[in-house]
CSV table of C-alpha atoms in Angstrom, one decimal:
chain,number,residue,atom,x,y,z
A,1,UNK,CA,125.1,-66.7,-8.2
A,2,UNK,CA,124.5,-63.5,-10.1
A,3,UNK,CA,127.4,-61.3,-10.8
A,4,UNK,CA,125.9,-58.3,-9.1
A,5,UNK,CA,123.1,-58.7,-6.5
A,6,UNK,CA,120.8,-56.2,-5.0
A,7,UNK,CA,117.7,-56.6,-2.8
A,8,UNK,CA,114.8,-55.7,-5.1
A,9,UNK,CA,112.9,-53.9,-2.3
A,10,UNK,CA,110.8,-51.9,-2.1
A,11,UNK,CA,112.8,-50.2,0.6
A,12,UNK,CA,110.5,-47.8,2.3
A,13,UNK,CA,111.9,-44.9,4.5
A,14,UNK,CA,110.3,-41.8,6.0
A,15,UNK,CA,111.2,-38.4,4.7
A,16,UNK,CA,114.4,-37.1,6.4
A,17,UNK,CA,115.7,-40.6,7.2
A,18,UNK,CA,118.8,-42.3,5.9
A,19,UNK,CA,118.3,-44.8,3.1
A,20,UNK,CA,120.8,-47.6,2.9
A,21,UNK,CA,121.1,-49.5,-0.4
A,22,UNK,CA,123.4,-52.5,-0.7
A,23,UNK,CA,125.0,-54.4,-3.5
A,24,UNK,CA,127.3,-57.4,-3.6
A,25,UNK,CA,129.4,-58.7,-6.5
A,26,UNK,CA,131.0,-62.0,-7.3
A,27,UNK,CA,134.1,-61.0,-9.3
A,28,UNK,CA,137.1,-60.1,-7.1
A,29,UNK,CA,138.8,-58.6,-10.1
A,30,UNK,CA,136.2,-55.9,-10.3
A,31,UNK,CA,137.7,-52.4,-10.7
A,32,UNK,CA,135.1,-49.8,-10.7
A,33,UNK,CA,131.7,-49.4,-9.1
A,34,UNK,CA,128.7,-47.1,-9.9
A,35,UNK,CA,125.3,-46.2,-8.6
A,36,UNK,CA,122.6,-45.1,-11.0
A,37,UNK,CA,119.2,-43.7,-10.3
A,38,UNK,CA,116.3,-44.5,-12.6
A,39,UNK,CA,112.9,-42.9,-12.4
A,40,UNK,CA,110.0,-44.7,-13.8
A,41,UNK,CA,109.9,-44.3,-17.6
A,42,UNK,CA,113.3,-42.6,-17.7
A,43,UNK,CA,116.8,-43.8,-18.5
A,44,UNK,CA,119.4,-44.4,-15.7
A,45,UNK,CA,121.3,-41.4,-14.4
A,46,UNK,CA,124.7,-41.8,-12.9
A,47,UNK,CA,124.9,-40.4,-9.4
A,48,UNK,CA,128.1,-41.9,-7.9
A,49,UNK,CA,131.2,-43.7,-8.9
A,50,UNK,CA,133.8,-45.2,-6.6
A,51,UNK,CA,137.1,-46.9,-7.4
A,52,UNK,CA,138.9,-47.5,-4.1
A,53,UNK,CA,138.0,-48.9,-0.7
A,54,UNK,CA,136.4,-46.5,1.7
A,55,UNK,CA,133.8,-43.8,1.5
A,56,UNK,CA,133.1,-41.2,-1.1
A,57,UNK,CA,130.7,-38.4,-0.3
A,58,UNK,CA,128.8,-36.1,-2.7
A,59,UNK,CA,126.1,-34.0,-1.2
A,60,UNK,CA,123.5,-36.2,0.4
A,61,UNK,CA,125.0,-39.3,-1.2
A,62,UNK,CA,127.8,-41.5,0.2
A,63,UNK,CA,129.1,-44.5,-1.6
A,64,UNK,CA,131.0,-47.1,0.4
A,65,UNK,CA,133.2,-49.8,-1.0
A,66,UNK,CA,134.7,-52.8,0.7
A,67,UNK,CA,136.6,-54.9,-1.9
A,68,UNK,CA,137.5,-57.6,0.7
A,69,UNK,CA,133.9,-58.2,1.4
A,70,UNK,CA,132.9,-57.6,-2.3
A,71,UNK,CA,130.3,-55.1,-1.1
A,72,UNK,CA,129.3,-51.6,-2.2
A,73,UNK,CA,126.6,-49.5,-0.7
A,74,UNK,CA,124.9,-46.2,-1.2
A,75,UNK,CA,123.7,-44.0,1.7
A,76,UNK,CA,121.2,-41.3,1.1
A,77,UNK,CA,120.9,-38.8,3.9
A,78,UNK,CA,117.9,-36.6,4.6
A,79,UNK,CA,115.8,-38.7,2.1
A,80,UNK,CA,113.3,-36.8,0.1
A,81,UNK,CA,110.2,-38.0,-1.7
A,82,UNK,CA,112.0,-37.0,-4.9
A,83,UNK,CA,114.6,-39.7,-4.1
A,84,UNK,CA,111.9,-42.3,-4.8
A,85,UNK,CA,113.3,-44.3,-7.7
A,86,UNK,CA,115.0,-47.5,-8.6
A,87,UNK,CA,118.7,-47.5,-7.7
A,88,UNK,CA,121.0,-49.6,-9.9
A,89,UNK,CA,124.4,-50.9,-8.8
A,90,UNK,CA,126.9,-51.4,-11.6
A,91,UNK,CA,130.3,-53.1,-11.5
A,92,UNK,CA,133.0,-53.2,-14.1
A,93,UNK,CA,134.1,-56.8,-13.9
A,94,UNK,CA,137.7,-57.5,-14.9
A,95,UNK,CA,136.8,-61.1,-15.4
A,96,UNK,CA,134.0,-60.4,-17.8
A,97,UNK,CA,135.6,-57.2,-19.1
A,98,UNK,CA,132.4,-55.3,-19.1
A,99,UNK,CA,130.0,-53.2,-17.0
A,100,UNK,CA,127.4,-55.4,-15.3
A,101,UNK,CA,124.3,-54.1,-13.6
A,102,UNK,CA,122.3,-55.4,-10.7
A,103,UNK,CA,118.5,-55.7,-11.0
A,104,UNK,CA,118.0,-52.6,-8.9
A,105,UNK,CA,116.5,-51.7,-5.6
A,106,UNK,CA,113.2,-49.7,-5.5
A,107,UNK,CA,113.3,-47.0,-2.9
A,108,UNK,CA,110.1,-45.3,-1.7
A,109,UNK,CA,110.4,-42.2,0.5
A,110,UNK,CA,107.1,-41.3,2.2
A,111,UNK,CA,106.3,-37.9,3.7
B,1,UNK,CA,127.7,-30.1,-23.5
B,2,UNK,CA,125.5,-32.4,-25.5
B,3,UNK,CA,124.6,-35.7,-23.9
B,4,UNK,CA,124.0,-39.1,-25.5
B,5,UNK,CA,121.2,-39.0,-28.1
B,6,UNK,CA,119.2,-41.8,-29.5
B,7,UNK,CA,116.7,-41.9,-32.4
B,8,UNK,CA,114.0,-42.6,-32.9
B,9,UNK,CA,112.5,-42.0,-29.4
B,10,UNK,CA,109.6,-44.3,-30.3
B,11,UNK,CA,109.3,-46.9,-32.9
B,12,UNK,CA,106.2,-49.0,-33.7
B,13,UNK,CA,106.8,-51.8,-36.2
B,14,UNK,CA,105.0,-54.8,-37.5
B,15,UNK,CA,106.2,-58.3,-36.7
B,16,UNK,CA,108.7,-59.4,-39.3
B,17,UNK,CA,110.0,-56.0,-40.3
B,18,UNK,CA,113.5,-54.8,-39.8
B,19,UNK,CA,114.3,-51.8,-37.6
B,20,UNK,CA,117.4,-49.7,-37.1
B,21,UNK,CA,118.1,-47.8,-33.9
B,22,UNK,CA,120.7,-45.1,-33.7
B,23,UNK,CA,122.9,-43.9,-30.9
B,24,UNK,CA,125.1,-40.7,-31.0
B,25,UNK,CA,127.5,-40.9,-28.1
B,26,UNK,CA,129.0,-37.9,-26.3
B,27,UNK,CA,131.8,-36.5,-28.4
B,28,UNK,CA,135.2,-38.1,-27.6
B,29,UNK,CA,133.7,-41.1,-25.8
B,30,UNK,CA,135.3,-44.3,-27.1
B,31,UNK,CA,133.2,-46.8,-25.1
B,32,UNK,CA,129.6,-47.4,-26.1
B,33,UNK,CA,127.2,-49.9,-24.6
B,34,UNK,CA,123.8,-51.1,-25.8
B,35,UNK,CA,121.3,-52.4,-23.3
B,36,UNK,CA,117.7,-53.6,-23.4
B,37,UNK,CA,115.1,-53.0,-20.7
B,38,UNK,CA,111.7,-54.7,-20.8
B,39,UNK,CA,108.9,-53.3,-18.8
B,40,UNK,CA,109.6,-53.5,-15.1
B,41,UNK,CA,112.8,-55.5,-15.6
B,42,UNK,CA,116.5,-54.8,-15.2
B,43,UNK,CA,119.0,-53.8,-17.8
B,44,UNK,CA,120.0,-56.6,-20.2
B,45,UNK,CA,123.4,-56.2,-21.7
B,46,UNK,CA,123.5,-56.5,-25.5
B,47,UNK,CA,126.9,-55.4,-26.8
B,48,UNK,CA,129.7,-52.9,-26.2
B,49,UNK,CA,132.2,-51.2,-28.4
B,50,UNK,CA,135.6,-49.9,-27.7
B,51,UNK,CA,136.2,-47.6,-30.6
B,52,UNK,CA,134.8,-49.4,-33.7
B,53,UNK,CA,135.4,-52.9,-32.4
B,54,UNK,CA,133.1,-55.0,-30.3
B,55,UNK,CA,135.0,-57.0,-27.8
B,56,UNK,CA,131.9,-58.6,-26.4
B,57,UNK,CA,128.8,-59.5,-28.4
B,58,UNK,CA,127.7,-62.1,-26.0
B,59,UNK,CA,124.5,-60.4,-25.0
B,60,UNK,CA,122.9,-60.2,-28.5
B,61,UNK,CA,119.8,-62.4,-28.1
B,62,UNK,CA,119.9,-64.0,-31.5
B,63,UNK,CA,121.5,-63.7,-35.0
B,64,UNK,CA,118.6,-61.3,-35.9
B,65,UNK,CA,120.4,-58.7,-33.8
B,66,UNK,CA,123.5,-56.9,-35.1
B,67,UNK,CA,125.3,-53.7,-34.3
B,68,UNK,CA,128.0,-51.6,-35.8
B,69,UNK,CA,129.9,-48.5,-35.0
B,70,UNK,CA,131.7,-46.3,-37.5
B,71,UNK,CA,134.3,-43.6,-37.1
B,72,UNK,CA,134.4,-44.4,-33.4
B,73,UNK,CA,131.2,-42.4,-33.0
B,74,UNK,CA,127.6,-43.2,-34.1
B,75,UNK,CA,126.4,-46.7,-33.5
B,76,UNK,CA,123.4,-48.5,-35.0
B,77,UNK,CA,121.6,-51.5,-33.6
B,78,UNK,CA,119.7,-53.5,-36.3
B,79,UNK,CA,117.0,-56.0,-35.5
B,80,UNK,CA,115.9,-58.1,-38.4
B,81,UNK,CA,112.5,-59.9,-38.7
B,82,UNK,CA,111.3,-58.3,-35.5
B,83,UNK,CA,109.3,-60.4,-33.0
B,84,UNK,CA,106.9,-59.3,-30.3
B,85,UNK,CA,109.4,-60.4,-27.7
B,86,UNK,CA,111.8,-57.7,-29.0
B,87,UNK,CA,109.5,-55.0,-27.6
B,88,UNK,CA,111.4,-53.1,-25.0
B,89,UNK,CA,113.3,-49.9,-24.4
B,90,UNK,CA,116.7,-50.0,-26.0
B,91,UNK,CA,119.3,-47.9,-24.2
B,92,UNK,CA,122.7,-46.7,-25.2
B,93,UNK,CA,125.4,-45.4,-22.9
B,94,UNK,CA,128.8,-44.0,-23.6
B,95,UNK,CA,132.0,-43.3,-21.6
B,96,UNK,CA,135.7,-42.4,-22.0
B,97,UNK,CA,136.5,-46.0,-21.3
B,98,UNK,CA,134.5,-49.2,-20.7
B,99,UNK,CA,135.6,-49.2,-17.0
B,100,UNK,CA,134.7,-45.6,-16.3
B,101,UNK,CA,131.5,-43.6,-15.9
B,102,UNK,CA,128.9,-44.4,-18.6
B,103,UNK,CA,126.2,-41.9,-19.5
B,104,UNK,CA,122.9,-43.1,-20.8
B,105,UNK,CA,120.8,-41.7,-23.6
B,106,UNK,CA,117.0,-41.3,-23.3
B,107,UNK,CA,116.4,-44.7,-25.0
B,108,UNK,CA,114.3,-45.9,-27.9
B,109,UNK,CA,111.0,-47.5,-27.1
B,110,UNK,CA,110.3,-50.3,-29.6
B,111,UNK,CA,106.9,-51.8,-29.9
B,112,UNK,CA,106.4,-54.8,-32.2
B,113,UNK,CA,102.8,-55.4,-33.1
């Protein structure tokens, strides 16, 4: 089992829809959770961080964390073609004492 | 303020040569990570620093790879006797702590011919 797992996609959604990206992690000692967006040929860009159970909203983005289920998700409301990118889930693992990335989910928003 | 910077942005080298990649973290950031990303692949952890010490070097692929950080700031990643499989984008990220937000630099694209 990988430490951080994501569906590779592609996840295809129409413009204006909600995109839902999911991530599971194996280490129950994980403390902090992040979502990064990576456009093709560019470096990852931090878009959300979440540290406690529940929802955290920032503009069109909502991060959701459920530590009991070892699950973190990212919702993108009113998806735009400019949101088309690979979304990376990252978890700071207490057990490994380092930040671990999932392989990423490719999102395609079509007009 | 200034973000993470990396140099060079591109490096083409011949197989067997040594290369040195540089990362300038955001001022005041004590945590610094190095990752490698091959074309179409995910991020491969290499090493991270907390201050000048490297608690975890487990990701370095071989003893040809080494990294150091001086003055709690600039870090260099050195690859000796480069091989074609070393070709990738090398990314650096820094943060105020290893467990908090990390911000990436633009990367160095290394091509070994």
